[in-house]
Amino acid sequence: MRLLTRAALLTLLALGATFLLDPYRNYQLATATGTFVAVAGLTLLVGLTGQLSLGHAVLMAAGGYGYAWAATWVATAVEGTTLADGAGGWLLPLLAGVAGAVVVAGLLGLLLGLAAARLRGPYLAGLTLALVIALPAAASTIPGLNGEQGVRAPFVPVPDPLALLIATEQWHAWLAILVAACAVTPLVAVRAGRAGLRMRAVHDDETAARLAGVDPGRVKAGAFVLSALAAGLGGAVLAIVTQQVSPGAYGLGFSLLLVVAAVVGGLGSLGGAAIGAVLVTLLPWVVDQATAALPADLGHRLQGNLEIALFGVVVIVVTLLRPGGLARLLPAKARSATSLPAKFFPTQ
Amino acid sequence: MERLVFLLSTGLARGAVLALFALSLVIVYRAARVVNFAQAALAVVPVYVAVAVTAATGSYWLGLACALTAGALLGAVVERGLMRRVPQDNPLAGIIVAIGLVMVLQAGLAIAFGPDHRPVHAPFSQRPLTVGGVALMSPYDLFVLLVAAVVMGALAWLFGRTSLGLRMRAAAFAPETSRLLGVRVPRMVTLGWTLSIATAALAALLLVPTGLGLDPHAADVLFVNAFAAAVIGGLDSPVGALAAGLSVGVLASLVTGYASAAAAPPAVLALLTVVLLVRPHGLFAAREARTA
Amino acid sequence: MSALTVEGLTVGYGDGAPVLDGLDLTVPDGGVVALLGANGAGKTTLLRALLGLTPARRGRVLLDGADLTGLPTEDRVRRGLALVPEGRGVVAELTVAENLRLGALWRYAGRKHARPERDAAVGQMYELFEPLARRRAAPGHTLSGGERQMLALARALVARPGVLLLDEPSLGLAPLVVAQLLGVLRDQARATGLTVLLAEQNVTGALSVADRGVVLSLGEVVADRPAADLAADPALRHAYLGF
C-alpha cells in the first residue's frame, strides 16, 4: 500500500537523520517527535471536526502516567525472572508502558469525547480549559499521582547489540520515531479515508450529515478519542525521553503551545503538525541562545517569555491573514489530500 | 456551625467578585457573541496599572480609578484593533486569536514586571469581624460586596433604563435590524467591550489582595470559575451570572473549608461538566426567540 | 427632483451571476410605487442593496440627489431612508414600547427638547395604531403577525423618514389586516409627503394604494406604468404578473 511505503520511507529517513545529530539535538528531536504525535491528533480534531480542545496536555499527561505505571509495574514484575534477559528486560516494560498509555489516555478521551460531542465550540474549549487548570489540584488529591513531584518512568537503556553504535539520546529518538510512525500513519489513513470524510461532513453541516445517515455525536466523540490516543502516545514518548511525568510539565502553557503548533502548521494538516511541533520545540531554545548574551536580569525575564509572546503574535497573524497556516506555503502539498479544500472554510 | 457561617459569608464575598467577572463575560458575549477567552489577561493588565499608580501616589482610590480607565481603554483598543478583524465565518477563529492575545499579554507582563507575585494591599482590614463570637466576613469583604452591588446596579440601570443601554441591547439582539433603525452597531460593540473589560478589571483588582499577589496569571482561575458561573447561569443572562457567581463562590468556599483548597478546582469542574451535559444553555438562559 | 434614483445597480451574491444587472429606477418625490414581480425576481435584493445591507458591485443610489455609495446602513437611515424588512424585524427581546423608542432615538437625540418631542412622536404612533397602544409593555415575541407588522411600520414611521421601503408587508397576514395596514400607509404618505416603495407579491393590494407599478423580472425592470394601467390592462397583467 502506498501509505505504508511512504510511512516506512519517512521513518527510515528520520532514523537515518539521527546519525547526523549530536546527542542534545537528538534529545530535542525526540521531544519534538512526542509533541508532533499529540499535535497531529489535535490538528485533526480541530481541523476536521471543529472541536477545539485547550486541555490536550492533560491527555498527554494521562498517557504519560499510564506509561509510567504500566512500565514500572511490568519492570518490577519481570525483574529477576528469565523474561528480563536480553531484549525482554527493556522491551516488555516498554510495550506494556505504551499499552498503558493508550488505555489511560483512551479512557479519559472517551469520557471527554462523550461530553464534547454534545458541546458547541466555546463550551468545549472552556471545559477543557477548566480541566487543564484543575490538573495540578487533581494531582495532589488523587492518590497514585504523587502530587507535584509526579511519577518516574523506567529508563530504557540502549540494547546491548546496538550499544556500541548509538548513544542513549539517539536510541530514545529512535523509539520516539517508531512510536510516532505507529501513531501518525493511522491518522493519515483516517484523514484520507471515509472516516475523515464523515468528520468533515459533520463539521460542515450536522443536520445534513444526519440526514445522510451519519451520527454526528458518534463521529465527534470518535474523533476526540482518536486525538486522545495520539496525545497519550505523545505523552508516552515524553515519558520515555525524560523518565518523568509531573503535572507541572503538562500545564496550561504547554496545552496552549499544542494549539499554537496546530494553528501555525495549519489546522487539519499533518505535515503542518510536524512543522508546528518543531517550531514549538526549537523556538525556546533559539530564544535562550539569543538572550544568553544579554545582562542576567533581562535575559532571565526574556527566557521562557519571549517565545510565548512571539507564539502569540504568530498565532494571531496566522489566524487573521493566513488561516491555512504554514502548510499552505509548501507548493507541492498545497492542493493535495493533506489540506482541506477551500470550501470547508467558506469566505464571506 | 460557626465554621459554616464563616465559610458562607466569605463565600458570598468571593462569589461577588466571581459574579462581577461573570457579568463582564456576559456583557461581552451579548455585545459580540463571543466567549472572550482573553478576559483574564485583559483584566490583569489594568491591575498592574493600578498597583503602579498606587505605589507612586500612595492612593488606593486613584489606583482603582486608573484601573477602570485602563480597562475601558484596553477593551476599546482590543476590539477596534484586533477583534474586529477576526474572520466571522469560522467560530473557532475568535477563540484562537484570544489565546494568542493571552500569550502576548501574559508574556509581555512577565517580561516587563518579572514573574514574581507582587503583594497588593487591601484598603481595609482582611481580618474577619466577629459578631457575638462568631467570625463573619472582614471589612474588606464587606467593601467588595458593596462595590460589586453598586457596579452591578449601575450596569443594570445603564442597560435597562437609558437610551444608550437600549441601543446596546438592540445591537446585541438584532444587529441588522438595529442598523435599519439608525443605531451605530459597530460603536455599540466597542462600547460593550469597553464596559466588559473595565468590569473585569475591577473584579480582578478586588480579588488580588485576597490571594498570593499579583502576577500575570492572577486572574486565570478567576476566569475559569467565572466562565463556569456564566455558563451555569446562561451566557446571555446577567441575572444568571449574578446567581451562579454567588453560588459558585459559596461552593468553592465550602469545598475549600471542608475538604481542601486543592479540591475546589475539581469541584467547579465537576459542576460545570454536569451543567453542560444537562442544560447546555444554562439555567437562566432566555429562550432564543430571535425570529420576529 | 426624484426622491430616490437608482443607476446601473449590479448586485450579486458571492462569485455567481448577478441578481440585479444594471438596474435603473426612479421613484418620484411623494409618490407611492409598487415594486412587483415573482419570487426570485430580485425585489428583496434591490431593497437590501438600497440600504447597503447587501453590497453592490456597481452602480449608484441617489437619495434626494445625494450619492449614498460607501455609506453604511445606519448612516443611510439617518439621511431619511427607511426599510421595513421581510420578516418585519421586530426585536423579539424588547417590548413594544422599547421597539418604538428605539426607532425614534436617532431622530430625537441630543437637543434640549428631544425627550418630550420623542415621546410626542411615539404617542402619535400609538394613536395611529391603536392595538399597539394596548400592548405597550408586551415583549416582541408575544405579538401576533399583524401586530408585528404594525409595530415594524410604526417603528419606521416614528423617525419621519423621507423615503420608506417595505418588503412584502402583507406576507402571512389576513387580507383584512393587510387592507387596514396599506390604508394607514397610504394616508400617512399623503399626509406627510412620504415617498413609498412597496415590494409585494400581493399585486392587487399593492396596486390599489400605489400611483405607479414597477415590475421586476430576473433582476431587470420590465414594466414601469401607472398603477391603474397595470391593474386594468389584462394583457399587461398576463405578460408580467401572471394573471
PDB file of N, CA and C in Angstrom, chain C residues 103-164:
ATOM      1  N   GLY C 103     -36.717  53.089  17.527  1.00  0.00           N
ATOM      2  CA  GLY C 103     -36.828  53.667  16.191  1.00  0.00           C
ATOM      3  C   GLY C 103     -36.710  55.169  16.192  1.00  0.00           C
ATOM      4  N   ALA C 104     -37.160  55.777  17.298  1.00  0.00           N
ATOM      5  CA  ALA C 104     -37.184  57.240  17.356  1.00  0.00           C
ATOM      6  C   ALA C 104     -35.877  57.856  17.814  1.00  0.00           C
ATOM      7  N   LEU C 105     -34.977  57.022  18.360  1.00  0.00           N
ATOM      8  CA  LEU C 105     -33.787  57.565  19.033  1.00  0.00           C
ATOM      9  C   LEU C 105     -32.906  58.457  18.160  1.00  0.00           C
ATOM     10  N   TRP C 106     -32.645  58.029  16.934  1.00  0.00           N
ATOM     11  CA  TRP C 106     -31.666  58.791  16.164  1.00  0.00           C
ATOM     12  C   TRP C 106     -32.230  60.137  15.737  1.00  0.00           C
ATOM     13  N   ARG C 107     -33.538  60.177  15.559  1.00  0.00           N
ATOM     14  CA  ARG C 107     -34.157  61.422  15.098  1.00  0.00           C
ATOM     15  C   ARG C 107     -34.264  62.434  16.244  1.00  0.00           C
ATOM     16  N   TYR C 108     -34.580  61.922  17.438  1.00  0.00           N
ATOM     17  CA  TYR C 108     -34.808  62.832  18.574  1.00  0.00           C
ATOM     18  C   TYR C 108     -33.725  62.578  19.603  1.00  0.00           C
ATOM     19  N   ALA C 109     -32.578  63.164  19.372  1.00  0.00           N
ATOM     20  CA  ALA C 109     -31.482  62.919  20.308  1.00  0.00           C
ATOM     21  C   ALA C 109     -30.655  64.172  20.473  1.00  0.00           C
ATOM     22  N   GLY C 110     -30.080  64.321  21.649  1.00  0.00           N
ATOM     23  CA  GLY C 110     -29.082  65.358  21.821  1.00  0.00           C
ATOM     24  C   GLY C 110     -29.625  66.726  22.152  1.00  0.00           C
ATOM     25  N   ARG C 111     -30.736  67.129  21.524  1.00  0.00           N
ATOM     26  CA  ARG C 111     -31.178  68.504  21.767  1.00  0.00           C
ATOM     27  C   ARG C 111     -31.932  68.601  23.082  1.00  0.00           C
ATOM     28  N   LYS C 112     -32.140  69.810  23.541  1.00  0.00           N
ATOM     29  CA  LYS C 112     -32.764  70.013  24.844  1.00  0.00           C
ATOM     30  C   LYS C 112     -34.184  69.451  24.909  1.00  0.00           C
ATOM     31  N   HIS C 113     -34.951  69.681  23.871  1.00  0.00           N
ATOM     32  CA  HIS C 113     -36.349  69.260  23.921  1.00  0.00           C
ATOM     33  C   HIS C 113     -36.542  67.890  23.279  1.00  0.00           C
ATOM     34  N   ALA C 114     -35.437  67.169  23.152  1.00  0.00           N
ATOM     35  CA  ALA C 114     -35.513  65.906  22.423  1.00  0.00           C
ATOM     36  C   ALA C 114     -36.483  64.940  23.084  1.00  0.00           C
ATOM     37  N   ARG C 115     -36.364  64.783  24.403  1.00  0.00           N
ATOM     38  CA  ARG C 115     -37.168  63.764  25.086  1.00  0.00           C
ATOM     39  C   ARG C 115     -38.670  63.952  24.902  1.00  0.00           C
ATOM     40  N   PRO C 116     -39.197  65.120  25.226  1.00  0.00           N
ATOM     41  CA  PRO C 116     -40.641  65.309  25.027  1.00  0.00           C
ATOM     42  C   PRO C 116     -41.048  65.199  23.568  1.00  0.00           C
ATOM     43  N   GLU C 117     -40.209  65.670  22.646  1.00  0.00           N
ATOM     44  CA  GLU C 117     -40.544  65.544  21.229  1.00  0.00           C
ATOM     45  C   GLU C 117     -40.633  64.082  20.843  1.00  0.00           C
ATOM     46  N   ARG C 118     -39.701  63.300  21.364  1.00  0.00           N
ATOM     47  CA  ARG C 118     -39.693  61.872  21.061  1.00  0.00           C
ATOM     48  C   ARG C 118     -40.945  61.213  21.606  1.00  0.00           C
ATOM     49  N   ASP C 119     -41.265  61.550  22.848  1.00  0.00           N
ATOM     50  CA  ASP C 119     -42.462  60.967  23.443  1.00  0.00           C
ATOM     51  C   ASP C 119     -43.697  61.344  22.643  1.00  0.00           C
ATOM     52  N   ALA C 120     -43.718  62.580  22.142  1.00  0.00           N
ATOM     53  CA  ALA C 120     -44.864  63.019  21.338  1.00  0.00           C
ATOM     54  C   ALA C 120     -44.956  62.209  20.058  1.00  0.00           C
ATOM     55  N   ALA C 121     -43.826  61.991  19.419  1.00  0.00           N
ATOM     56  CA  ALA C 121     -43.817  61.234  18.170  1.00  0.00           C
ATOM     57  C   ALA C 121     -44.287  59.807  18.416  1.00  0.00           C
ATOM     58  N   VAL C 122     -43.796  59.219  19.517  1.00  0.00           N
ATOM     59  CA  VAL C 122     -44.223  57.853  19.842  1.00  0.00           C
ATOM     60  C   VAL C 122     -45.723  57.837  20.131  1.00  0.00           C
ATOM     61  N   GLY C 123     -46.193  58.886  20.855  1.00  0.00           N
ATOM     62  CA  GLY C 123     -47.621  58.974  21.154  1.00  0.00           C
ATOM     63  C   GLY C 123     -48.460  59.018  19.890  1.00  0.00           C
ATOM     64  N   GLN C 124     -47.944  59.741  18.882  1.00  0.00           N
ATOM     65  CA  GLN C 124     -48.648  59.813  17.604  1.00  0.00           C
ATOM     66  C   GLN C 124     -48.824  58.430  17.002  1.00  0.00           C
ATOM     67  N   MET C 125     -47.777  57.634  17.110  1.00  0.00           N
ATOM     68  CA  MET C 125     -47.829  56.282  16.552  1.00  0.00           C
ATOM     69  C   MET C 125     -48.858  55.432  17.287  1.00  0.00           C
ATOM     70  N   TYR C 126     -48.941  55.631  18.599  1.00  0.00           N
ATOM     71  CA  TYR C 126     -49.948  54.880  19.360  1.00  0.00           C
ATOM     72  C   TYR C 126     -51.349  55.256  18.916  1.00  0.00           C
ATOM     73  N   GLU C 127     -51.524  56.547  18.564  1.00  0.00           N
ATOM     74  CA  GLU C 127     -52.841  56.974  18.085  1.00  0.00           C
ATOM     75  C   GLU C 127     -53.163  56.344  16.748  1.00  0.00           C
ATOM     76  N   LEU C 128     -52.136  56.266  15.918  1.00  0.00           N
ATOM     77  CA  LEU C 128     -52.332  55.730  14.582  1.00  0.00           C
ATOM     78  C   LEU C 128     -52.595  54.225  14.607  1.00  0.00           C
ATOM     79  N   PHE C 129     -51.902  53.544  15.500  1.00  0.00           N
ATOM     80  CA  PHE C 129     -52.022  52.084  15.588  1.00  0.00           C
ATOM     81  C   PHE C 129     -52.499  51.714  16.983  1.00  0.00           C
ATOM     82  N   GLU C 130     -53.804  51.758  17.134  1.00  0.00           N
ATOM     83  CA  GLU C 130     -54.381  51.591  18.457  1.00  0.00           C
ATOM     84  C   GLU C 130     -54.038  50.255  19.136  1.00  0.00           C
ATOM     85  N   PRO C 131     -54.000  49.139  18.424  1.00  0.00           N
ATOM     86  CA  PRO C 131     -53.638  47.871  19.084  1.00  0.00           C
ATOM     87  C   PRO C 131     -52.268  47.920  19.743  1.00  0.00           C
ATOM     88  N   LEU C 132     -51.360  48.712  19.182  1.00  0.00           N
ATOM     89  CA  LEU C 132     -50.026  48.790  19.792  1.00  0.00           C
ATOM     90  C   LEU C 132     -50.091  49.486  21.146  1.00  0.00           C
ATOM     91  N   ALA C 133     -50.970  50.476  21.206  1.00  0.00           N
ATOM     92  CA  ALA C 133     -51.096  51.218  22.459  1.00  0.00           C
ATOM     93  C   ALA C 133     -51.548  50.305  23.579  1.00  0.00           C
ATOM     94  N   ARG C 134     -52.402  49.357  23.206  1.00  0.00           N
ATOM     95  CA  ARG C 134     -52.906  48.428  24.216  1.00  0.00           C
ATOM     96  C   ARG C 134     -51.815  47.490  24.711  1.00  0.00           C
ATOM     97  N   ARG C 135     -50.818  47.223  23.875  1.00  0.00           N
ATOM     98  CA  ARG C 135     -49.829  46.198  24.216  1.00  0.00           C
ATOM     99  C   ARG C 135     -48.428  46.776  24.400  1.00  0.00           C
ATOM    100  N   ARG C 136     -48.426  47.968  24.956  1.00  0.00           N
ATOM    101  CA  ARG C 136     -47.169  48.687  25.120  1.00  0.00           C
ATOM    102  C   ARG C 136     -46.055  47.878  25.771  1.00  0.00           C
ATOM    103  N   ALA C 137     -46.429  47.175  26.865  1.00  0.00           N
ATOM    104  CA  ALA C 137     -45.389  46.521  27.669  1.00  0.00           C
ATOM    105  C   ALA C 137     -45.120  45.082  27.245  1.00  0.00           C
ATOM    106  N   ALA C 138     -45.791  44.663  26.168  1.00  0.00           N
ATOM    107  CA  ALA C 138     -45.635  43.251  25.778  1.00  0.00           C
ATOM    108  C   ALA C 138     -44.305  43.032  25.069  1.00  0.00           C
ATOM    109  N   PRO C 139     -43.616  41.935  25.386  1.00  0.00           N
ATOM    110  CA  PRO C 139     -42.368  41.636  24.665  1.00  0.00           C
ATOM    111  C   PRO C 139     -42.665  41.294  23.208  1.00  0.00           C
ATOM    112  N   GLY C 140     -41.698  41.593  22.351  1.00  0.00           N
ATOM    113  CA  GLY C 140     -41.908  41.446  20.920  1.00  0.00           C
ATOM    114  C   GLY C 140     -42.352  40.064  20.493  1.00  0.00           C
ATOM    115  N   HIS C 141     -41.820  39.042  21.161  1.00  0.00           N
ATOM    116  CA  HIS C 141     -42.123  37.699  20.663  1.00  0.00           C
ATOM    117  C   HIS C 141     -43.531  37.234  21.013  1.00  0.00           C
ATOM    118  N   THR C 142     -44.291  38.027  21.785  1.00  0.00           N
ATOM    119  CA  THR C 142     -45.665  37.616  22.093  1.00  0.00           C
ATOM    120  C   THR C 142     -46.682  38.237  21.138  1.00  0.00           C
ATOM    121  N   LEU C 143     -46.211  39.050  20.203  1.00  0.00           N
ATOM    122  CA  LEU C 143     -47.153  39.722  19.292  1.00  0.00           C
ATOM    123  C   LEU C 143     -47.583  38.802  18.167  1.00  0.00           C
ATOM    124  N   SER C 144     -48.788  39.044  17.684  1.00  0.00           N
ATOM    125  CA  SER C 144     -49.264  38.293  16.517  1.00  0.00           C
ATOM    126  C   SER C 144     -48.617  38.882  15.270  1.00  0.00           C
ATOM    127  N   GLY C 145     -48.801  38.183  14.152  1.00  0.00           N
ATOM    128  CA  GLY C 145     -48.208  38.639  12.898  1.00  0.00           C
ATOM    129  C   GLY C 145     -48.658  40.035  12.521  1.00  0.00           C
ATOM    130  N   GLY C 146     -49.927  40.287  12.666  1.00  0.00           N
ATOM    131  CA  GLY C 146     -50.447  41.600  12.306  1.00  0.00           C
ATOM    132  C   GLY C 146     -49.906  42.693  13.216  1.00  0.00           C
ATOM    133  N   GLU C 147     -49.836  42.368  14.504  1.00  0.00           N
ATOM    134  CA  GLU C 147     -49.301  43.350  15.449  1.00  0.00           C
ATOM    135  C   GLU C 147     -47.836  43.639  15.170  1.00  0.00           C
ATOM    136  N   ARG C 148     -47.096  42.595  14.807  1.00  0.00           N
ATOM    137  CA  ARG C 148     -45.679  42.806  14.490  1.00  0.00           C
ATOM    138  C   ARG C 148     -45.510  43.709  13.281  1.00  0.00           C
ATOM    139  N   GLN C 149     -46.353  43.496  12.285  1.00  0.00           N
ATOM    140  CA  GLN C 149     -46.237  44.320  11.088  1.00  0.00           C
ATOM    141  C   GLN C 149     -46.560  45.756  11.420  1.00  0.00           C
ATOM    142  N   MET C 150     -47.584  45.927  12.267  1.00  0.00           N
ATOM    143  CA  MET C 150     -47.947  47.273  12.696  1.00  0.00           C
ATOM    144  C   MET C 150     -46.770  47.920  13.411  1.00  0.00           C
ATOM    145  N   LEU C 151     -46.159  47.159  14.318  1.00  0.00           N
ATOM    146  CA  LEU C 151     -45.039  47.691  15.086  1.00  0.00           C
ATOM    147  C   LEU C 151     -43.880  48.057  14.172  1.00  0.00           C
ATOM    148  N   ALA C 152     -43.586  47.161  13.217  1.00  0.00           N
ATOM    149  CA  ALA C 152     -42.475  47.434  12.306  1.00  0.00           C
ATOM    150  C   ALA C 152     -42.731  48.703  11.511  1.00  0.00           C
ATOM    151  N   LEU C 153     -43.966  48.875  11.084  1.00  0.00           N
ATOM    152  CA  LEU C 153     -44.331  50.065  10.311  1.00  0.00           C
ATOM    153  C   LEU C 153     -44.255  51.318  11.183  1.00  0.00           C
ATOM    154  N   ALA C 154     -44.841  51.219  12.377  1.00  0.00           N
ATOM    155  CA  ALA C 154     -44.828  52.362  13.294  1.00  0.00           C
ATOM    156  C   ALA C 154     -43.396  52.749  13.630  1.00  0.00           C
ATOM    157  N   ARG C 155     -42.572  51.755  13.825  1.00  0.00           N
ATOM    158  CA  ARG C 155     -41.190  51.994  14.199  1.00  0.00           C
ATOM    159  C   ARG C 155     -40.432  52.701  13.095  1.00  0.00           C
ATOM    160  N   ALA C 156     -40.801  52.387  11.852  1.00  0.00           N
ATOM    161  CA  ALA C 156     -40.137  53.063  10.731  1.00  0.00           C
ATOM    162  C   ALA C 156     -40.669  54.479  10.575  1.00  0.00           C
ATOM    163  N   LEU C 157     -41.989  54.646  10.802  1.00  0.00           N
ATOM    164  CA  LEU C 157     -42.598  55.960  10.592  1.00  0.00           C
ATOM    165  C   LEU C 157     -42.265  56.962  11.678  1.00  0.00           C
ATOM    166  N   VAL C 158     -41.995  56.462  12.899  1.00  0.00           N
ATOM    167  CA  VAL C 158     -41.804  57.375  14.033  1.00  0.00           C
ATOM    168  C   VAL C 158     -40.606  58.300  13.820  1.00  0.00           C
ATOM    169  N   ALA C 159     -39.656  57.893  13.009  1.00  0.00           N
ATOM    170  CA  ALA C 159     -38.475  58.719  12.764  1.00  0.00           C
ATOM    171  C   ALA C 159     -38.659  59.660  11.583  1.00  0.00           C
ATOM    172  N   ARG C 160     -39.867  59.775  11.087  1.00  0.00           N
ATOM    173  CA  ARG C 160     -40.204  60.651   9.968  1.00  0.00           C
ATOM    174  C   ARG C 160     -39.235  60.516   8.799  1.00  0.00           C
ATOM    175  N   PRO C 161     -39.189  59.345   8.197  1.00  0.00           N
ATOM    176  CA  PRO C 161     -38.283  59.173   7.068  1.00  0.00           C
ATOM    177  C   PRO C 161     -38.772  59.939   5.850  1.00  0.00           C
ATOM    178  N   GLY C 162     -37.849  60.170   4.904  1.00  0.00           N
ATOM    179  CA  GLY C 162     -38.234  60.803   3.657  1.00  0.00           C
ATOM    180  C   GLY C 162     -38.705  59.769   2.654  1.00  0.00           C
ATOM    181  N   VAL C 163     -38.011  58.627   2.656  1.00  0.00           N
ATOM    182  CA  VAL C 163     -38.355  57.545   1.738  1.00  0.00           C
ATOM    183  C   VAL C 163     -38.506  56.264   2.547  1.00  0.00           C
ATOM    184  N   LEU C 164     -39.637  55.596   2.382  1.00  0.00           N
ATOM    185  CA  LEU C 164     -39.888  54.363   3.119  1.00  0.00           C
ATOM    186  C   LEU C 164     -39.970  53.189   2.152  1.00  0.00           C
TER     187      LEU C 164
END
